[in-house]
Protein backbone atom coordinates (compact mmCIF):
# COMPACT_ATOMS: atom_id res chain seq x y z
CA MET A 1 11.01 10.52 23.73
CA THR A 2 11.31 7.14 22.00
CA MET A 3 9.08 5.84 19.20
CA LYS A 4 7.91 2.26 18.96
CA ILE A 5 7.89 1.14 15.33
CA ILE A 6 5.15 -1.33 14.35
CA ASP A 7 5.55 -3.05 11.09
CA ILE A 8 2.14 -3.43 9.36
CA SER A 9 3.41 -4.80 6.00
CA ARG A 10 3.03 -8.22 4.63
CA GLU A 11 6.00 -9.97 3.16
CA LEU A 12 5.80 -9.69 -0.66
CA ILE A 13 6.48 -13.26 -1.88
CA SER A 14 4.56 -15.14 0.91
CA ALA A 15 1.41 -12.93 1.01
CA SER A 16 -1.81 -14.31 -0.43
CA VAL A 17 -2.36 -13.30 -4.18
CA TYR A 18 -5.52 -11.55 -5.07
CA PRO A 19 -7.53 -13.75 -7.45
CA GLY A 20 -6.44 -13.01 -11.01
CA ASP A 21 -3.27 -11.05 -10.06
CA PRO A 22 0.21 -12.27 -11.01
CA ALA A 23 2.02 -14.13 -8.19
CA PRO A 24 5.16 -12.40 -7.19
CA HIS A 25 8.50 -14.26 -7.34
CA ARG A 26 12.13 -13.70 -6.82
CA GLU A 27 15.04 -15.05 -8.88
CA ILE A 28 18.52 -15.62 -7.62
CA LEU A 29 20.94 -14.34 -10.28
CA ARG A 30 24.30 -14.67 -8.56
CA ARG A 31 25.40 -16.33 -5.42
CA MET A 32 28.83 -15.81 -3.57
CA GLU A 33 28.43 -19.43 -2.25
CA GLN A 34 28.73 -20.59 -5.90
CA GLY A 35 31.79 -18.38 -6.66
CA ASP A 36 30.16 -15.11 -7.75
CA MET A 37 31.75 -11.93 -6.53
CA CYS A 38 28.35 -10.82 -4.94
CA ASN A 39 24.78 -11.90 -4.26
CA LEU A 40 22.24 -10.62 -6.67
CA SER A 41 18.56 -11.24 -7.21
CA ALA A 42 15.63 -9.87 -9.10
CA PHE A 43 11.96 -9.97 -8.36
CA TYR A 44 8.71 -9.73 -10.29
CA SER A 45 5.47 -8.44 -8.87
CA GLY A 46 2.14 -6.79 -9.71
CA CYS A 47 1.56 -3.39 -8.36
CA HIS A 48 -1.25 -4.71 -6.18
CA SER A 49 0.66 -7.46 -4.29
CA ALA A 50 0.93 -7.72 -0.57
CA THR A 51 0.89 -4.29 1.17
CA HIS A 52 0.34 -1.67 -1.44
CA LEU A 53 -1.19 1.83 -2.25
CA ASP A 54 -3.92 2.46 -4.88
CA ALA A 55 -3.72 5.83 -6.65
CA PRO A 56 -6.81 7.38 -8.32
CA LEU A 57 -5.63 6.01 -11.78
CA HIS A 58 -6.47 2.48 -10.54
CA PHE A 59 -10.28 3.08 -11.13
CA VAL A 60 -10.46 6.73 -12.40
CA GLU A 61 -9.74 7.52 -16.01
CA GLY A 62 -7.09 10.24 -16.12
CA GLY A 63 -6.72 10.08 -12.34
CA GLU A 64 -3.46 10.80 -10.51
CA THR A 65 -0.60 8.26 -10.78
CA ILE A 66 1.17 7.05 -7.65
CA ASP A 67 4.13 9.42 -8.33
CA GLN A 68 1.94 12.47 -8.75
CA ILE A 69 0.66 12.21 -5.11
CA PRO A 70 2.59 14.46 -2.72
CA LEU A 71 4.65 12.41 -0.28
CA GLU A 72 2.89 14.11 2.66
CA ARG A 73 -0.17 12.18 1.98
CA PHE A 74 1.44 8.99 2.94
CA TYR A 75 2.64 10.21 6.35
CA GLY A 76 0.92 11.61 9.43
CA PRO A 77 -1.55 11.00 12.18
CA CYS A 78 -3.81 8.06 11.75
CA THR A 79 -6.46 6.12 13.70
CA VAL A 80 -6.67 2.27 13.82
CA VAL A 81 -10.19 1.19 14.25
CA ASP A 82 -11.71 -2.36 14.73
CA ALA A 83 -14.26 -3.36 12.05
CA VAL A 84 -15.27 -6.59 10.61
CA GLY A 85 -17.52 -7.23 7.52
CA LEU A 86 -19.10 -4.60 5.39
CA ILE A 87 -18.57 -0.99 6.74
CA THR A 88 -21.37 1.43 5.74
CA GLY A 89 -21.82 5.15 5.68
CA ALA A 90 -23.71 4.99 8.95
CA ASP A 91 -20.80 3.21 10.51
CA ILE A 92 -18.44 5.91 9.34
CA ASP A 93 -20.82 8.63 10.65
CA ARG A 94 -20.61 7.11 14.11
CA ILE A 95 -16.80 6.98 14.32
CA ILE A 96 -15.54 9.78 12.14
CA GLY A 97 -15.58 12.43 14.97
CA SER A 98 -12.94 10.55 16.93
CA CYS A 99 -10.79 9.67 13.87
CA GLN A 100 -7.75 11.28 12.16
CA LYS A 101 -7.76 12.08 8.33
CA LYS A 102 -5.98 8.71 7.84
CA ILE A 103 -7.98 5.64 9.02
CA LEU A 104 -6.94 2.02 9.05
CA PHE A 105 -9.58 -0.69 9.52
CA ARG A 106 -8.41 -3.76 11.48
CA GLY A 107 -10.74 -6.76 10.73
CA ASN A 108 -8.64 -9.85 10.49
CA GLY A 109 -8.61 -9.61 6.73
CA GLU A 110 -12.48 -9.06 6.61
CA ALA A 111 -12.96 -5.22 6.75
CA PHE A 112 -14.60 -3.96 3.58
CA LEU A 113 -16.00 -0.58 2.53
CA THR A 114 -19.40 -0.05 0.87
CA GLN A 115 -20.14 2.74 -1.63
CA SER A 116 -21.93 4.59 1.29
CA ALA A 117 -18.93 4.39 3.42
CA ALA A 118 -16.67 5.72 0.65
CA PHE A 119 -19.10 8.72 0.28
CA ALA A 120 -19.13 9.43 4.03
CA LEU A 121 -15.25 9.24 4.17
CA SER A 122 -15.13 11.63 1.27
CA GLU A 123 -17.63 14.01 2.88
CA ALA A 124 -15.55 13.87 6.09
CA GLY A 125 -12.31 14.92 4.23
CA VAL A 126 -10.38 11.82 4.86
CA GLU A 127 -7.17 11.52 2.97
CA LEU A 128 -6.21 7.85 3.21
CA VAL A 129 -8.02 4.65 4.06
CA GLY A 130 -6.36 1.34 4.85
CA THR A 131 -7.50 -2.23 5.52
CA ASP A 132 -5.89 -5.46 6.59
CA ALA A 133 -8.02 -7.16 3.75
CA GLN A 134 -6.58 -7.57 0.25
CA SER A 135 -8.92 -4.87 -0.93
CA VAL A 136 -10.91 -2.05 0.51
CA ALA A 137 -13.99 -3.51 -1.29
CA ALA A 138 -15.58 -6.93 -0.92
CA ALA A 139 -15.32 -9.48 -3.86
CA GLY A 140 -18.11 -8.81 -6.29
CA ASP A 141 -18.44 -5.16 -5.42
CA GLU A 142 -15.00 -3.77 -6.24
CA THR A 143 -15.85 -0.85 -8.49
CA ALA A 144 -18.26 1.45 -6.55
CA PRO A 145 -16.13 1.65 -3.28
CA HIS A 146 -12.96 2.18 -5.23
CA VAL A 147 -14.45 4.78 -7.55
CA GLY A 148 -15.95 6.50 -4.46
CA LEU A 149 -12.70 6.70 -2.69
CA LEU A 150 -10.18 7.27 -5.50
CA GLY A 151 -12.58 9.54 -7.35
CA ALA A 152 -12.50 11.80 -4.27
CA GLY A 153 -8.68 11.65 -4.08
CA ILE A 154 -8.66 9.30 -1.14
CA ILE A 155 -5.67 6.91 -1.26
CA ALA A 156 -6.31 3.23 -0.52
CA LEU A 157 -3.80 1.31 1.48
CA GLU A 158 -4.52 -2.41 1.12
CA GLY A 159 -3.11 -5.70 2.38
CA LEU A 160 -1.93 -4.44 5.72
CA ASP A 161 -1.04 -6.76 8.72
CA LEU A 162 -2.57 -4.97 11.79
CA THR A 163 -2.11 -7.92 14.08
CA ASN A 164 0.25 -6.01 16.38
CA ALA A 165 -1.59 -2.60 16.13
CA GLU A 166 -4.22 -2.09 18.81
CA PRO A 167 -7.04 0.36 18.10
CA GLY A 168 -5.87 3.94 18.74
CA GLU A 169 -3.83 6.75 17.48
CA TYR A 170 -0.51 6.48 15.74
CA ILE A 171 1.68 8.11 12.99
CA LEU A 172 1.49 6.26 9.69
CA CYS A 173 4.48 6.03 7.40
CA ALA A 174 3.69 4.28 4.08
CA PHE A 175 5.67 5.64 1.23
CA PRO A 176 5.21 4.12 -2.23
CA VAL A 177 8.13 2.78 -4.37
CA TYR A 178 8.73 5.40 -6.99
CA LEU A 179 6.88 4.08 -10.13
CA ALA A 180 6.35 6.74 -12.62
CA GLY A 181 2.82 6.52 -14.24
CA ALA A 182 1.73 3.62 -12.21
CA GLU A 183 -1.81 3.18 -10.79
CA ALA A 184 -0.49 1.59 -7.58
CA SER A 185 2.78 0.74 -5.76
CA LEU A 186 4.17 -1.62 -3.26
CA THR A 187 4.89 0.03 0.19
CA ARG A 188 6.57 -0.84 3.51
CA ALA A 189 4.03 0.50 5.94
CA VAL A 190 4.76 1.21 9.62
CA LEU A 191 3.00 2.79 12.54
CA LEU A 192 4.90 4.98 15.00
CA LYS A 193 3.85 5.37 18.62
CA GLU A 194 5.40 7.33 21.45
CA GLU A 195 6.63 5.14 24.31
């Protein structure tokens, strides 16, 4: 058995920056071509740049930090679903019976959850929700969907690139960078599929 690996991450420096967030950048510190003994660089980024995971602390006072979440929560069976626009609780009720406990919404950067969708996902015992939009919530309605998800312990995986992931079943692997005490973390997210 072989596994196909589908990269569903966005490149950190070139990805669109969420309005108001700091723009990531990379600084070259040493270059072998300039006589240094090695190549060395540094980068700066907000925790919510490109493809990243939101922990409960992002919107929940005293919520879990990214390093407090067991790594098992970032790995396992998932379902990719096509959805564009605002996703409601009624939409979730229609699809949830055929979905895994980790769900990724593919909407060409336009798949957003409403508060009722967050509630329905929580009631269904979903563990992780992802979107190819910069946020799981639409601009102007950020708080309620985030609080609904994160308050129920559902991890939000944002800023995905699902261009090469057809709707269906996969294994998700999206481990966060180990940032003690942080409300979010960058991740390299991939989908695994048996060939």
